[in-house]
Amino acid sequence: MAKICVIGTGYVGLVTGTCFSDMGHDVTCLDIDETRIEQLKQGIMPIYEPGLQQLVDQNVEAGRLTFTTSYAEGLQNTEFAFIAVGTPSDADGDAEMKYVKMAAESIGRNLSHEIIIVNKSTVPVGTGDLVAEIINDLNGHQPPPFSVVSNPEFLREGSAVNDFMSPDRVVLGSTNPEAAKKVADLYEALRSPIMITDLRTAEMIKYASNAFLATRISFINEIANICESLGADVREVARGMGMDKRIGPAFLDAGLGWGGSCFPKDVQALAHMAEVRGAHPQLLQAVMDINCNQRIRAVNKLENALGGLDGRTIGVLGLSFKPNTDDTRDAPALDIIRLLLARGATVQAFDPQAMQASKREIPDLQLRQNPYEVAQDADALLLATEWNEFKSLDFERIKTKMRGNVIIDGRNIWDGGDLHDLGFDYYGMGVPRPDSKK
Ligand code: UGA
């Protein structure tokens, strides 16, 4: 079993460290945030991720998982140092490299034995070389030797533990194939395909994968908008398309588009990387524009249905950028709420996990304790995030609570025909209006 240090205890770092410890390795999770480490030592999770708490508890109990703020302690006798720190967008849309550089410097300063540095953070192509350069500069190219391996992550928030344990593939890139092979051995037990390539190609695979998934969603949203104008149903169109093995059914759900901490930042960073090198990333630009427009489109739909937003009360269901997470980074719901407030509406909302984070971002947002309180005196309801608990609501009860009858189903989860029969004025995204159904 290997001795591993994972630097960064966000979604990626904490899930990676915990899962490696669950596979029997001896793992130390390191973060420079003292409060976070203190809380983790007390068993308090910094994030909501299904299944993670239990896995952390079990592995701490078994003595395989520990937490520290000290590089000297974390790197002691360690064979692998995984960098899994945040890379938010900087002002230019490029990935902010501050934390990766800080981690590389700290590793360089505390290097006392041979080590493999594995980068899991999503970083601009070429960063693996930069990490090596930083460490070499600090140590004057003197031993101990080290290697850098890129190991992009493909974890989805909300199913990160499962994604780690059953990956579609593990991608490893390095200038040192032997080092990549040693990292491959760590993943061997998962019995998934392992691809070994060069450092820059591995870094690019991550960006290209996220950009492609974002492109699929923007594509289906563009089709949804065309469906809407032609009276076709995008859900059926996606189903029909997805049956073609060359296309496949995943990531073809039309709606309010993509948000979160990954797609927006990564598509932007890829476009930026292209632009600074003189390329013209016109498809990526369109993918981002379509995504931004979906949010405005939903607000315009609401405005038209109500004949104006000024003085209206809008109930919003769901605030996190997708279900099963408390993450509100670039959440469509929050952008939509800002637009509604700017057009004079009052907004009351409920989310199972993301209420406090949303309130911090939008102090004028009014929070409610459940979907029925959200419906109370609302002129319209807008579904922004498709949490399971919103899928089968008691709409008769909702009807008695609401002042108006407009429903915008931003994720196409409800049956428009049923709601129409109950007296609602239902609008989906790219689906025919129920009253036009035979
Ligand atoms: C995404 C990728 O799916 C992961 O493979 C990757 O590792 C991760 O980014 C990352 O780079 O760290 P994540 O952001 O957690 O994962 O969420 P997704 O499940 O991919 O959803 C992203 C957004 O797309 C959400 O806002 C979701 O609502 C939206 N979406 C997804 C759609 O609008 N339609 C779909 O059909 C699918």
GROMACS .gro file of C-alpha atoms and ligand atoms in nm:
model
  475
    1MET     CA    1   0.000   0.000   0.000
    2ALA     CA    2   0.125   0.346  -0.087
    3LYS     CA    3   0.174   0.656   0.124
    4ILE     CA    4  -0.011   0.945  -0.035
    5CYS     CA    5  -0.049   1.314   0.043
    6VAL     CA    6  -0.340   1.499  -0.118
    7ILE     CA    7  -0.309   1.878  -0.122
    8GLY     CA    8  -0.643   2.063  -0.121
    9THR     CA    9  -0.960   1.943   0.053
   10GLY     CA   10  -1.228   2.067  -0.187
   11TYR     CA   11  -1.454   1.833  -0.384
   12VAL     CA   12  -1.169   1.681  -0.579
   13GLY     CA   13  -0.904   1.659  -0.307
   14LEU     CA   14  -1.124   1.530  -0.030
   15VAL     CA   15  -1.296   1.273  -0.249
   16THR     CA   16  -0.964   1.157  -0.400
   17GLY     CA   17  -0.791   1.129  -0.064
   18THR     CA   18  -1.083   0.956   0.102
   19CYS     CA   19  -1.130   0.706  -0.181
   20PHE     CA   20  -0.758   0.620  -0.193
   21SER     CA   21  -0.766   0.559   0.183
   22ASP     CA   22  -1.072   0.340   0.134
   23MET     CA   23  -0.870   0.136  -0.115
   24GLY     CA   24  -0.625   0.067   0.169
   25HIS     CA   25  -0.363   0.339   0.112
   26ASP     CA   26  -0.221   0.555   0.388
   27VAL     CA   27  -0.348   0.907   0.306
   28THR     CA   28  -0.288   1.250   0.454
   29CYS     CA   29  -0.514   1.529   0.329
   30LEU     CA   30  -0.343   1.865   0.351
   31ASP     CA   31  -0.496   2.211   0.334
   32ILE     CA   32  -0.361   2.552   0.429
   33ASP     CA   33  -0.708   2.646   0.560
   34GLU     CA   34  -0.672   2.579   0.933
   35THR     CA   35  -1.045   2.601   1.011
   36ARG     CA   36  -1.124   2.347   0.742
   37ILE     CA   37  -0.863   2.101   0.870
   38GLU     CA   38  -0.975   2.152   1.230
   39GLN     CA   39  -1.333   2.076   1.127
   40LEU     CA   40  -1.230   1.770   0.927
   41LYS     CA   41  -1.044   1.641   1.232
   42GLN     CA   42  -1.373   1.673   1.421
   43GLY     CA   43  -1.557   1.487   1.145
   44ILE     CA   44  -1.729   1.797   1.002
   45MET     CA   45  -1.742   1.797   0.619
   46PRO     CA   46  -1.664   2.126   0.439
   47ILE     CA   47  -1.893   2.024   0.149
   48TYR     CA   48  -2.210   1.826   0.094
   49GLU     CA   49  -2.133   1.521  -0.117
   50PRO     CA   50  -2.347   1.206  -0.092
   51GLY     CA   51  -2.167   0.915   0.077
   52LEU     CA   52  -1.855   1.115   0.163
   53GLN     CA   53  -1.914   1.169   0.535
   54GLN     CA   54  -1.952   0.798   0.601
   55LEU     CA   55  -1.644   0.710   0.400
   56VAL     CA   56  -1.434   0.974   0.579
   57ASP     CA   57  -1.553   0.851   0.920
   58GLN     CA   58  -1.477   0.487   0.836
   59ASN     CA   59  -1.127   0.555   0.710
   60VAL     CA   60  -1.033   0.795   0.988
   61GLU     CA   61  -1.149   0.528   1.231
   62ALA     CA   62  -0.937   0.266   1.051
   63GLY     CA   63  -0.634   0.497   1.085
   64ARG     CA   64  -0.578   0.528   0.710
   65LEU     CA   65  -0.692   0.890   0.670
   66THR     CA   66  -0.546   1.189   0.854
   67PHE     CA   67  -0.556   1.567   0.811
   68THR     CA   68  -0.287   1.832   0.844
   69THR     CA   69  -0.196   2.190   0.756
   70SER     CA   70   0.177   2.112   0.758
   71TYR     CA   71   0.367   2.026   0.439
   72ALA     CA   72   0.656   1.886   0.641
   73GLU     CA   73   0.418   1.645   0.812
   74GLY     CA   74   0.207   1.568   0.504
   75LEU     CA   75   0.503   1.494   0.278
   76GLN     CA   76   0.697   1.284   0.529
   77ASN     CA   77   0.786   0.949   0.365
   78THR     CA   78   0.519   1.015   0.102
   79GLU     CA   79   0.556   0.848  -0.238
   80PHE     CA   80   0.284   1.049  -0.415
   81ALA     CA   81   0.178   1.412  -0.366
   82PHE     CA   82  -0.152   1.486  -0.541
   83ILE     CA   83  -0.220   1.853  -0.612
   84ALA     CA   84  -0.597   1.910  -0.601
   85VAL     CA   85  -0.630   2.280  -0.527
   86GLY     CA   86  -0.879   2.526  -0.678
   87THR     CA   87  -0.822   2.699  -1.012
   88PRO     CA   88  -1.098   2.964  -1.033
   89SER     CA   89  -1.114   3.194  -1.338
   90ASP     CA   90  -0.902   3.508  -1.317
   91ALA     CA   91  -1.012   3.848  -1.453
   92ASP     CA   92  -0.911   3.750  -1.812
   93GLY     CA   93  -1.099   3.421  -1.807
   94ASP     CA   94  -0.777   3.228  -1.771
   95ALA     CA   95  -0.747   2.970  -1.490
   96GLU     CA   96  -0.607   3.129  -1.174
   97MET     CA   97  -0.279   2.952  -1.105
   98LYS     CA   98  -0.198   3.106  -0.766
   99TYR     CA   99  -0.288   2.799  -0.558
  100VAL     CA  100  -0.118   2.548  -0.787
  101LYS     CA  101   0.200   2.757  -0.780
  102MET     CA  102   0.182   2.787  -0.401
  103ALA     CA  103   0.144   2.409  -0.370
  104ALA     CA  104   0.439   2.348  -0.606
  105GLU     CA  105   0.656   2.591  -0.407
  106SER     CA  106   0.562   2.429  -0.077
  107ILE     CA  107   0.642   2.083  -0.215
  108GLY     CA  108   0.975   2.216  -0.345
  109ARG     CA  109   1.064   2.361  -0.004
  110ASN     CA  110   0.979   2.040   0.178
  111LEU     CA  111   1.128   1.790  -0.063
  112SER     CA  112   1.347   1.546   0.131
  113HIS     CA  113   1.314   1.226  -0.070
  114GLU     CA  114   1.216   1.106  -0.417
  115ILE     CA  115   0.852   1.175  -0.493
  116ILE     CA  116   0.593   1.166  -0.771
  117ILE     CA  117   0.383   1.482  -0.797
  118VAL     CA  118   0.042   1.416  -0.948
  119ASN     CA  119  -0.161   1.710  -1.068
  120LYS     CA  120  -0.539   1.668  -1.046
  121SER     CA  121  -0.631   2.036  -1.056
  122THR     CA  122  -0.763   2.152  -1.394
  123VAL     CA  123  -0.481   2.369  -1.517
  124PRO     CA  124  -0.389   2.538  -1.846
  125VAL     CA  125  -0.201   2.311  -2.083
  126GLY     CA  126   0.168   2.337  -1.997
  127THR     CA  127   0.123   2.368  -1.619
  128GLY     CA  128   0.281   2.030  -1.550
  129ASP     CA  129   0.603   2.167  -1.695
  130LEU     CA  130   0.561   2.482  -1.487
  131VAL     CA  131   0.526   2.283  -1.163
  132ALA     CA  132   0.851   2.101  -1.247
  133GLU     CA  133   1.020   2.433  -1.325
  134ILE     CA  134   0.913   2.588  -0.993
  135ILE     CA  135   1.051   2.296  -0.795
  136ASN     CA  136   1.373   2.281  -0.997
  137ASP     CA  137   1.425   2.656  -0.952
  138LEU     CA  138   1.385   2.623  -0.577
  139ASN     CA  139   1.622   2.328  -0.548
  140GLY     CA  140   1.873   2.436  -0.812
  141HIS     CA  141   1.808   2.114  -1.011
  142GLN     CA  142   1.963   1.917  -0.724
  143PRO     CA  143   1.834   1.583  -0.587
  144PRO     CA  144   1.609   1.446  -0.454
  145PRO     CA  145   1.459   1.367  -0.791
  146PHE     CA  146   1.089   1.403  -0.862
  147SER     CA  147   0.849   1.348  -1.154
  148VAL     CA  148   0.530   1.526  -1.251
  149VAL     CA  149   0.227   1.333  -1.373
  150SER     CA  150  -0.098   1.489  -1.492
  151ASN     CA  151  -0.407   1.296  -1.380
  152PRO     CA  152  -0.715   1.500  -1.473
  153GLU     CA  153  -1.028   1.429  -1.273
  154PHE     CA  154  -1.365   1.348  -1.423
  155LEU     CA  155  -1.569   1.351  -1.100
  156ARG     CA  156  -1.916   1.501  -1.103
  157GLU     CA  157  -2.033   1.680  -0.792
  158GLY     CA  158  -2.316   1.484  -0.635
  159SER     CA  159  -2.178   1.149  -0.755
  160ALA     CA  160  -1.808   1.210  -0.700
  161VAL     CA  161  -1.743   0.907  -0.477
  162ASN     CA  162  -1.907   0.673  -0.724
  163ASP     CA  163  -1.729   0.839  -1.019
  164PHE     CA  164  -1.395   0.792  -0.843
  165MET     CA  165  -1.458   0.426  -0.767
  166SER     CA  166  -1.595   0.338  -1.114
  167PRO     CA  167  -1.433   0.573  -1.365
  168ASP     CA  168  -1.494   0.538  -1.739
  169ARG     CA  169  -1.121   0.588  -1.776
  170VAL     CA  170  -0.814   0.707  -1.588
  171VAL     CA  171  -0.594   0.946  -1.787
  172LEU     CA  172  -0.228   0.989  -1.695
  173GLY     CA  173   0.028   1.206  -1.870
  174SER     CA  174   0.397   1.242  -1.801
  175THR     CA  175   0.735   1.296  -1.954
  176ASN     CA  176   0.843   1.005  -1.735
  177PRO     CA  177   0.648   0.689  -1.835
  178GLU     CA  178   0.781   0.499  -1.532
  179ALA     CA  179   0.626   0.754  -1.297
  180ALA     CA  180   0.297   0.738  -1.488
  181LYS     CA  181   0.306   0.358  -1.455
  182LYS     CA  182   0.349   0.388  -1.077
  183VAL     CA  183   0.042   0.616  -1.058
  184ALA     CA  184  -0.143   0.368  -1.282
  185ASP     CA  185  -0.071   0.098  -1.022
  186LEU     CA  186  -0.263   0.304  -0.764
  187TYR     CA  187  -0.574   0.280  -0.984
  188GLU     CA  188  -0.524  -0.081  -1.091
  189ALA     CA  189  -0.773  -0.214  -0.835
  190LEU     CA  190  -1.056  -0.013  -0.994
  191ARG     CA  191  -1.029  -0.228  -1.309
  192SER     CA  192  -1.101   0.063  -1.542
  193PRO     CA  193  -0.922   0.147  -1.868
  194ILE     CA  194  -0.604   0.343  -1.799
  195MET     CA  195  -0.464   0.567  -2.071
  196ILE     CA  196  -0.104   0.685  -2.050
  197THR     CA  197   0.003   0.974  -2.269
  198ASP     CA  198   0.224   1.283  -2.254
  199LEU     CA  199   0.177   1.561  -2.000
  200ARG     CA  200   0.025   1.828  -2.226
  201THR     CA  201  -0.208   1.585  -2.400
  202ALA     CA  202  -0.346   1.465  -2.065
  203GLU     CA  203  -0.408   1.827  -1.962
  204MET     CA  204  -0.585   1.890  -2.293
  205ILE     CA  205  -0.805   1.580  -2.260
  206LYS     CA  206  -0.962   1.732  -1.952
  207TYR     CA  207  -1.047   2.064  -2.120
  208ALA     CA  208  -1.168   1.897  -2.438
  209SER     CA  209  -1.394   1.659  -2.242
  210ASN     CA  210  -1.561   1.932  -2.040
  211ALA     CA  211  -1.594   2.158  -2.343
  212PHE     CA  212  -1.752   1.876  -2.542
  213LEU     CA  213  -2.008   1.800  -2.270
  214ALA     CA  214  -2.092   2.172  -2.242
  215THR     CA  215  -2.125   2.181  -2.621
  216ARG     CA  216  -2.375   1.894  -2.618
  217ILE     CA  217  -2.589   2.080  -2.366
  218SER     CA  218  -2.575   2.408  -2.557
  219PHE     CA  219  -2.649   2.218  -2.876
  220ILE     CA  220  -2.962   2.058  -2.731
  221ASN     CA  221  -3.067   2.394  -2.587
  222GLU     CA  222  -3.037   2.552  -2.930
  223ILE     CA  223  -3.245   2.265  -3.070
  224ALA     CA  224  -3.494   2.322  -2.783
  225ASN     CA  225  -3.537   2.683  -2.886
  226ILE     CA  226  -3.594   2.580  -3.246
  227CYS     CA  227  -3.839   2.309  -3.131
  228GLU     CA  228  -4.028   2.572  -2.938
  229SER     CA  229  -4.079   2.785  -3.246
  230LEU     CA  230  -4.182   2.483  -3.456
  231GLY     CA  231  -4.404   2.303  -3.206
  232ALA     CA  232  -4.176   1.999  -3.168
  233ASP     CA  233  -4.083   1.838  -2.833
  234VAL     CA  234  -3.710   1.851  -2.753
  235ARG     CA  235  -3.737   1.568  -2.498
  236GLU     CA  236  -3.852   1.332  -2.771
  237VAL     CA  237  -3.600   1.474  -3.017
  238ALA     CA  238  -3.319   1.404  -2.766
  239ARG     CA  239  -3.454   1.055  -2.704
  240GLY     CA  240  -3.463   0.982  -3.073
  241MET     CA  241  -3.115   1.123  -3.127
  242GLY     CA  242  -2.972   0.938  -2.827
  243MET     CA  243  -3.074   0.599  -2.968
  244ASP     CA  244  -2.810   0.646  -3.234
  245LYS     CA  245  -2.502   0.477  -3.082
  246ARG     CA  246  -2.280   0.739  -3.241
  247ILE     CA  247  -2.465   1.008  -3.045
  248GLY     CA  248  -2.572   0.839  -2.719
  249PRO     CA  249  -2.835   0.965  -2.472
  250ALA     CA  250  -2.624   1.140  -2.205
  251PHE     CA  251  -2.604   1.517  -2.159
  252LEU     CA  252  -2.893   1.594  -2.389
  253ASP     CA  253  -3.131   1.735  -2.126
  254ALA     CA  254  -3.247   2.075  -2.245
  255GLY     CA  255  -3.325   2.339  -1.986
  256LEU     CA  256  -3.154   2.630  -1.816
  257GLY     CA  257  -2.809   2.515  -1.924
  258TRP     CA  258  -2.488   2.441  -1.743
  259GLY     CA  259  -2.336   2.602  -1.437
  260GLY     CA  260  -2.106   2.494  -1.156
  261SER     CA  261  -1.741   2.527  -1.080
  262CYS     CA  262  -1.616   2.338  -1.386
  263PHE     CA  263  -1.787   2.387  -1.722
  264PRO     CA  264  -1.807   2.769  -1.712
  265LYS     CA  265  -1.447   2.808  -1.598
  266ASP     CA  266  -1.304   2.538  -1.823
  267VAL     CA  267  -1.480   2.638  -2.146
  268GLN     CA  268  -1.374   2.997  -2.083
  269ALA     CA  269  -1.016   2.897  -2.004
  270LEU     CA  270  -0.992   2.683  -2.318
  271ALA     CA  271  -1.124   2.968  -2.532
  272HIS     CA  272  -0.875   3.201  -2.365
  273MET     CA  273  -0.584   2.962  -2.423
  274ALA     CA  274  -0.680   2.950  -2.790
  275GLU     CA  275  -0.722   3.325  -2.823
  276VAL     CA  276  -0.386   3.419  -2.672
  277ARG     CA  277  -0.226   3.186  -2.927
  278GLY     CA  278  -0.404   3.355  -3.214
  279ALA     CA  279  -0.670   3.087  -3.271
  280HIS     CA  280  -1.036   3.179  -3.305
  281PRO     CA  281  -1.248   2.955  -3.080
  282GLN     CA  282  -1.578   3.040  -3.247
  283LEU     CA  283  -1.762   2.721  -3.148
  284LEU     CA  284  -1.666   2.762  -2.781
  285GLN     CA  285  -1.783   3.123  -2.792
  286ALA     CA  286  -2.121   3.017  -2.930
  287VAL     CA  287  -2.147   2.742  -2.666
  288MET     CA  288  -2.101   3.004  -2.391
  289ASP     CA  289  -2.339   3.255  -2.553
  290ILE     CA  290  -2.618   2.999  -2.590
  291ASN     CA  291  -2.574   2.899  -2.226
  292CYS     CA  292  -2.596   3.257  -2.106
  293ASN     CA  293  -2.904   3.320  -2.322
  294GLN     CA  294  -3.097   3.027  -2.173
  295ARG     CA  295  -3.108   3.209  -1.839
  296ILE     CA  296  -3.232   3.533  -1.997
  297ARG     CA  297  -3.479   3.336  -2.205
  298ALA     CA  298  -3.639   3.184  -1.895
  299VAL     CA  299  -3.681   3.529  -1.739
  300ASN     CA  300  -3.829   3.669  -2.061
  301LYS     CA  301  -4.072   3.378  -2.073
  302LEU     CA  302  -4.184   3.458  -1.723
  303GLU     CA  303  -4.215   3.827  -1.800
  304ASN     CA  304  -4.429   3.761  -2.109
  305ALA     CA  305  -4.651   3.510  -1.928
  306LEU     CA  306  -4.716   3.753  -1.643
  307GLY     CA  307  -4.734   4.064  -1.861
  308GLY     CA  308  -4.450   4.225  -1.661
  309LEU     CA  309  -4.235   4.145  -1.357
  310ASP     CA  310  -4.250   4.468  -1.162
  311GLY     CA  311  -4.421   4.409  -0.827
  312ARG     CA  312  -4.470   4.038  -0.894
  313THR     CA  313  -4.377   3.759  -0.653
  314ILE     CA  314  -4.184   3.470  -0.807
  315GLY     CA  315  -4.125   3.140  -0.629
  316VAL     CA  316  -3.802   2.963  -0.728
  317LEU     CA  317  -3.746   2.592  -0.662
  318GLY     CA  318  -3.380   2.490  -0.651
  319LEU     CA  319  -3.074   2.711  -0.611
  320SER     CA  320  -2.770   2.485  -0.644
  321PHE     CA  321  -2.626   2.454  -0.997
  322LYS     CA  322  -2.756   2.097  -1.014
  323PRO     CA  323  -2.919   1.847  -0.774
  324ASN     CA  324  -2.736   1.665  -0.493
  325THR     CA  325  -2.488   1.941  -0.421
  326ASP     CA  326  -2.481   2.255  -0.209
  327ASP     CA  327  -2.265   2.428  -0.471
  328THR     CA  328  -2.409   2.751  -0.612
  329ARG     CA  329  -2.111   2.855  -0.822
  330ASP     CA  330  -2.243   2.999  -1.150
  331ALA     CA  331  -2.582   2.843  -1.075
  332PRO     CA  332  -2.843   2.935  -1.339
  333ALA     CA  333  -3.092   2.991  -1.052
  334LEU     CA  334  -2.886   3.272  -0.902
  335ASP     CA  335  -2.842   3.457  -1.231
  336ILE     CA  336  -3.213   3.425  -1.297
  337ILE     CA  337  -3.298   3.557  -0.950
  338ARG     CA  338  -3.068   3.856  -1.002
  339LEU     CA  339  -3.246   3.934  -1.330
  340LEU     CA  340  -3.589   3.897  -1.168
  341LEU     CA  341  -3.494   4.130  -0.884
  342ALA     CA  342  -3.350   4.382  -1.131
  343ARG     CA  343  -3.684   4.382  -1.316
  344GLY     CA  344  -3.872   4.465  -0.995
  345ALA     CA  345  -3.991   4.122  -0.880
  346THR     CA  346  -3.976   3.978  -0.528
  347VAL     CA  347  -3.821   3.630  -0.514
  348GLN     CA  348  -3.886   3.357  -0.256
  349ALA     CA  349  -3.699   3.030  -0.288
  350PHE     CA  350  -3.627   2.689  -0.141
  351ASP     CA  351  -3.338   2.448  -0.194
  352PRO     CA  352  -3.261   2.132   0.009
  353GLN     CA  353  -2.891   2.221   0.051
  354ALA     CA  354  -2.796   2.557  -0.097
  355MET     CA  355  -3.003   2.818   0.089
  356GLN     CA  356  -2.737   2.981   0.303
  357ALA     CA  357  -2.482   3.008   0.023
  358SER     CA  358  -2.746   3.169  -0.201
  359LYS     CA  359  -2.853   3.418   0.063
  360ARG     CA  360  -2.490   3.523   0.110
  361GLU     CA  361  -2.469   3.596  -0.263
  362ILE     CA  362  -2.810   3.761  -0.294
  363PRO     CA  363  -2.915   3.922   0.036
  364ASP     CA  364  -3.253   4.032  -0.113
  365LEU     CA  365  -3.351   3.672  -0.176
  366GLN     CA  366  -3.626   3.550   0.059
  367LEU     CA  367  -3.584   3.194   0.184
  368ARG     CA  368  -3.870   2.952   0.249
  369GLN     CA  369  -3.873   2.615   0.425
  370ASN     CA  370  -4.037   2.397   0.158
  371PRO     CA  371  -4.192   2.412  -0.193
  372TYR     CA  372  -4.538   2.489  -0.056
  373GLU     CA  373  -4.415   2.795   0.130
  374VAL     CA  374  -4.245   2.902  -0.192
  375ALA     CA  375  -4.582   2.880  -0.367
  376GLN     CA  376  -4.756   3.092  -0.102
  377ASP     CA  377  -4.890   3.411  -0.270
  378ALA     CA  378  -4.661   3.361  -0.570
  379ASP     CA  379  -4.769   3.489  -0.910
  380ALA     CA  380  -4.548   3.227  -1.076
  381LEU     CA  381  -4.326   2.930  -0.991
  382LEU     CA  382  -3.996   2.864  -1.165
  383LEU     CA  383  -3.817   2.530  -1.133
  384ALA     CA  384  -3.443   2.593  -1.162
  385THR     CA  385  -3.283   2.274  -1.023
  386GLU     CA  386  -3.433   1.928  -1.063
  387TRP     CA  387  -3.392   1.790  -0.709
  388ASN     CA  388  -3.578   1.457  -0.679
  389GLU     CA  389  -3.806   1.595  -0.410
  390PHE     CA  390  -3.949   1.846  -0.662
  391LYS     CA  391  -4.047   1.576  -0.908
  392SER     CA  392  -4.376   1.471  -0.750
  393LEU     CA  393  -4.519   1.770  -0.567
  394ASP     CA  394  -4.883   1.800  -0.463
  395PHE     CA  395  -4.986   2.052  -0.729
  396GLU     CA  396  -5.345   2.072  -0.608
  397ARG     CA  397  -5.207   2.204  -0.280
  398ILE     CA  398  -4.969   2.434  -0.466
  399LYS     CA  399  -5.259   2.572  -0.668
  400THR     CA  400  -5.448   2.673  -0.353
  401LYS     CA  401  -5.142   2.857  -0.222
  402MET     CA  402  -5.047   3.053  -0.533
  403ARG     CA  403  -5.188   3.391  -0.629
  404GLY     CA  404  -5.123   3.331  -1.000
  405ASN     CA  405  -5.102   3.016  -1.212
  406VAL     CA  406  -4.783   3.047  -1.419
  407ILE     CA  407  -4.527   2.766  -1.405
  408ILE     CA  408  -4.190   2.774  -1.578
  409ASP     CA  409  -4.041   2.426  -1.572
  410GLY     CA  410  -3.676   2.512  -1.635
  411ARG     CA  411  -3.566   2.146  -1.642
  412ASN     CA  412  -3.867   1.981  -1.809
  413ILE     CA  413  -3.941   1.753  -1.514
  414TRP     CA  414  -4.318   1.790  -1.489
  415ASP     CA  415  -4.604   1.678  -1.712
  416GLY     CA  416  -4.732   1.995  -1.874
  417GLY     CA  417  -5.059   1.828  -1.973
  418ASP     CA  418  -5.141   1.734  -1.613
  419LEU     CA  419  -5.057   2.080  -1.487
  420HIS     CA  420  -5.261   2.239  -1.762
  421ASP     CA  421  -5.559   2.024  -1.657
  422LEU     CA  422  -5.517   2.150  -1.300
  423GLY     CA  423  -5.547   2.505  -1.429
  424PHE     CA  424  -5.180   2.604  -1.449
  425ASP     CA  425  -5.033   2.808  -1.731
  426TYR     CA  426  -4.736   2.575  -1.800
  427TYR     CA  427  -4.417   2.655  -1.994
  428GLY     CA  428  -4.134   2.406  -2.042
  429MET     CA  429  -3.804   2.452  -2.226
  430GLY     CA  430  -3.841   2.344  -2.589
  431VAL     CA  431  -4.166   2.154  -2.533
  432PRO     CA  432  -4.501   2.238  -2.693
  433ARG     CA  433  -4.749   2.434  -2.484
  434PRO     CA  434  -4.989   2.180  -2.331
  435ASP     CA  435  -5.300   2.350  -2.466
  436SER     CA  436  -5.174   2.287  -2.818
  437LYS     CA  437  -5.157   1.908  -2.751
  438LYS     CA  438  -5.428   1.692  -2.899
  439UGA     C1  439  -1.843   1.821  -1.470
  439UGA     C2  440  -1.809   1.696  -1.553
  439UGA     O1  441  -1.928   1.622  -1.580
  439UGA     C3  442  -1.710   1.606  -1.478
  439UGA     O2  443  -1.672   1.498  -1.561
  439UGA     C4  444  -1.586   1.689  -1.445
  439UGA     O3  445  -1.492   1.615  -1.371
  439UGA     C5  446  -1.628   1.810  -1.363
  439UGA     O4  447  -1.721   1.888  -1.438
  439UGA     C6  448  -1.503   1.891  -1.333
  439UGA     O5  449  -1.442   1.941  -1.427
  439UGA     O6  450  -1.462   1.896  -1.218
  439UGA     P1  451  -2.009   1.878  -1.267
  439UGA     O7  452  -1.976   2.022  -1.295
  439UGA     O8  453  -2.003   1.830  -1.128
  439UGA     O9  454  -1.911   1.780  -1.352
  439UGA    O10  455  -2.157   1.854  -1.316
  439UGA     P2  456  -2.231   1.788  -1.440
  439UGA    O11  457  -2.312   1.675  -1.390
  439UGA    O12  458  -2.140   1.761  -1.551
  439UGA    O13  459  -2.331   1.906  -1.480
  439UGA     C7  460  -2.282   2.032  -1.522
  439UGA     C8  461  -2.398   2.125  -1.556
  439UGA    O14  462  -2.463   2.084  -1.675
  439UGA     C9  463  -2.508   2.131  -1.450
  439UGA    O15  464  -2.543   2.267  -1.432
  439UGA    C10  465  -2.623   2.053  -1.510
  439UGA    O16  466  -2.748   2.099  -1.465
  439UGA    C11  467  -2.603   2.081  -1.657
  439UGA     N1  468  -2.659   1.977  -1.746
  439UGA    C12  469  -2.608   1.851  -1.746
  439UGA    C13  470  -2.761   2.009  -1.835
  439UGA    O17  471  -2.810   2.123  -1.838
  439UGA     N2  472  -2.809   1.913  -1.920
  439UGA    C14  473  -2.759   1.786  -1.921
  439UGA    O18  474  -2.804   1.704  -2.002
  439UGA    C15  475  -2.655   1.755  -1.832
   0.00000   0.00000   0.00000
